[in-house]
DNA sequence: GAAGTGACAAGGT
DNA sequence: CACCTTGCCACTT
């Protein structure tokens, strides 16, 4: 019953289980490419607290909050590590292990 | 009412 | 391998 793709993004992000992560491009494909990855980032910035936006990362497997001065750049990494996601020295996580495949 | 802005990705050169 | 261009929707001024 999502009137807008904006709302659909929140629905998908909420479906991401703890300990898993999803990429902007993947979410874009989940919506059948009905939207652009750029909009996903913007939607997360406007996402309510019910949306675990910290589970959404860029295609490199790293956090993307670098452009958000309102939050700590390491905040997203800290939240993911609290859920069991391990980051490498390059600030990247193993997408082969933590990438959400769309299943719980 | 219209234009600009914004947590990006992917392909091409 | 690295850098540059295009595409997208909703919200703000």
GROMACS .gro file of C-alpha atoms (C1' of nucleotides) in nm:
model
  130
    1UNK     CA    1   0.000   0.000   0.000
    2UNK     CA    2   0.296   0.215  -0.054
    3UNK     CA    3   0.184   0.530  -0.226
    4UNK     CA    4   0.537   0.633  -0.306
    5UNK     CA    5   0.870   0.463  -0.365
    6UNK     CA    6   0.987   0.666  -0.068
    7UNK     CA    7   0.759   0.463   0.157
    8UNK     CA    8   0.859   0.137  -0.012
    9UNK     CA    9   1.221   0.196   0.079
   10UNK     CA   10   1.135   0.219   0.446
   11UNK     CA   11   0.938  -0.104   0.421
   12UNK     CA   12   1.232  -0.288   0.271
   13UNK     CA   13   1.489  -0.149   0.512
   14UNK     CA   14   1.271  -0.253   0.803
   15UNK     CA   15   1.279  -0.608   0.666
   16UNK     CA   16   1.656  -0.627   0.700
   17UNK     CA   17   1.729  -0.861   0.994
   18UNK     CA   18   1.991  -0.771   1.254
   19UNK     CA   19   2.341  -0.879   1.168
   20UNK     CA   20   2.275  -0.830   0.796
   21UNK     CA   21   2.334  -0.536   0.564
   22UNK     CA   22   2.200  -0.423   0.228
   23UNK     CA   23   2.343  -0.195  -0.038
   24UNK     CA   24   2.176   0.102  -0.203
   25UNK     CA   25   2.197  -0.063  -0.541
   26UNK     CA   26   2.038  -0.380  -0.408
   27UNK     CA   27   1.741  -0.193  -0.265
   28UNK     CA   28   1.705  -0.010  -0.594
   29UNK     CA   29   1.685  -0.349  -0.769
   30UNK     CA   30   1.437  -0.479  -0.511
   31UNK     CA   31   1.202  -0.206  -0.627
   32UNK     CA   32   1.247  -0.327  -0.981
   33UNK     CA   33   1.464  -0.030  -1.058
   34UNK     CA   34   1.167   0.197  -1.007
   35UNK     CA   35   1.400   0.439  -0.835
   36UNK     CA   36   1.759   0.552  -0.830
   37UNK     CA   37   2.019   0.472  -0.568
   38UNK     CA   38   2.057   0.841  -0.505
   39UNK     CA   39   1.700   0.856  -0.386
   40UNK     CA   40   1.760   0.565  -0.148
   41UNK     CA   41   2.019   0.768   0.036
   42UNK     CA   42   1.790   1.064   0.053
   43UNK     CA   43   1.505   0.844   0.179
   44UNK     CA   44   1.726   0.711   0.458
   45UNK     CA   45   1.816   1.063   0.561
   46UNK     CA   46   1.445   1.128   0.596
   47UNK     CA   47   1.376   0.784   0.744
   48UNK     CA   48   1.199   0.763   1.083
   49UNK     CA   49   1.365   0.597   1.382
   50UNK     CA   50   1.176   0.278   1.302
   51UNK     CA   51   1.401   0.233   1.000
   52UNK     CA   52   1.745   0.080   1.067
   53UNK     CA   53   1.915   0.303   0.812
   54UNK     CA   54   2.253   0.200   0.955
   55UNK     CA   55   2.204  -0.141   0.792
   56UNK     CA   56   2.217   0.021   0.450
   57UNK     CA   57   2.565   0.067   0.309
   58UNK     CA   58   2.718   0.160  -0.025
   59UNK     CA   59   2.826  -0.086  -0.295
   60UNK     CA   60   3.177  -0.086  -0.153
   61UNK     CA   61   3.055  -0.243   0.169
   62UNK     CA   62   3.139   0.070   0.366
   63UNK     CA   63   2.925   0.323   0.547
   64UNK     CA   64   2.801   0.620   0.346
   65UNK     CA   65   2.725   0.870   0.618
   66UNK     CA   66   3.038   1.062   0.522
   67UNK     CA   67   2.822   1.333   0.368
   68UNK     CA   68   2.605   1.359   0.677
   69UNK     CA   69   2.762   1.611   0.907
   70UNK     CA   70   2.474   1.576   1.151
   71UNK     CA   71   2.591   1.227   1.249
   72UNK     CA   72   2.925   1.083   1.353
   73UNK     CA   73   3.099   0.918   1.054
   74UNK     CA   74   3.169   0.612   1.267
   75UNK     CA   75   2.821   0.594   1.415
   76UNK     CA   76   2.691   0.359   1.147
   77UNK     CA   77   2.992   0.133   1.186
   78UNK     CA   78   2.945   0.127   1.563
   79UNK     CA   79   2.579   0.029   1.530
   80UNK     CA   80   2.661  -0.251   1.287
   81UNK     CA   81   2.941  -0.385   1.503
   82UNK     CA   82   2.695  -0.388   1.793
   83UNK     CA   83   2.483  -0.625   1.584
   84UNK     CA   84   2.774  -0.854   1.510
   85UNK     CA   85   2.894  -0.712   1.178
   86UNK     CA   86   3.272  -0.699   1.159
   87UNK     CA   87   3.448  -0.430   0.958
   88UNK     CA   88   3.792  -0.451   0.803
   89UNK     CA   89   4.066  -0.193   0.842
   90UNK     CA   90   3.935  -0.043   0.521
   91UNK     CA   91   3.603   0.032   0.695
   92UNK     CA   92   3.441  -0.237   0.480
   93UNK     CA   93   3.241  -0.543   0.584
   94UNK     CA   94   3.231  -0.884   0.415
   95UNK     CA   95   2.939  -0.851   0.178
   96UNK     CA   96   2.979  -1.222   0.102
   97UNK     CA   97   2.879  -1.293   0.461
   98UNK     CA   98   2.663  -1.005   0.577
   99UNK     CA   99   2.491  -0.898   0.257
  100UNK     CA  100   2.117  -0.949   0.293
  101UNK     CA  101   1.987  -1.168   0.013
  102UNK     CA  102   1.626  -1.063   0.068
  103UNK     CA  103   1.552  -1.351   0.302
  104UNK     CA  104   1.527  -1.341   0.683
  105DG     C1'  105   0.431   2.709  -1.002
  106DA     C1'  106   0.919   2.598  -1.089
  107DA     C1'  107   1.395   2.488  -0.994
  108DG     C1'  108   1.743   2.304  -0.690
  109DT     C1'  109   1.904   1.976  -0.370
  110DG     C1'  110   2.032   1.516  -0.177
  111DA     C1'  111   2.342   0.908   0.296
  112DC     C1'  112   2.456   0.674  -0.466
  113DA     C1'  113   2.541   0.317  -0.853
  114DA     C1'  114   2.685   0.168  -1.285
  115DG     C1'  115   2.886   0.213  -1.740
  116DG     C1'  116   3.196   0.427  -2.041
  117DT     C1'  117   3.646   0.650  -2.166
  118DC     C1'  118   4.294   0.081  -1.266
  119DA     C1'  119   4.096   0.558  -1.202
  120DC     C1'  120   3.799   0.939  -1.315
  121DC     C1'  121   3.384   1.132  -1.529
  122DT     C1'  122   2.884   1.139  -1.699
  123DT     C1'  123   2.398   1.003  -1.659
  124DG     C1'  124   1.958   0.871  -1.417
  125DC     C1'  125   1.591   0.922  -1.039
  126DC     C1'  126   1.197   1.072  -0.685
  127DA     C1'  127   1.045   1.346  -0.313
  128DC     C1'  128   1.104   1.753  -0.039
  129DT     C1'  129   1.249   2.261   0.037
  130DT     C1'  130   1.276   2.743  -0.080
   0.00000   0.00000   0.00000
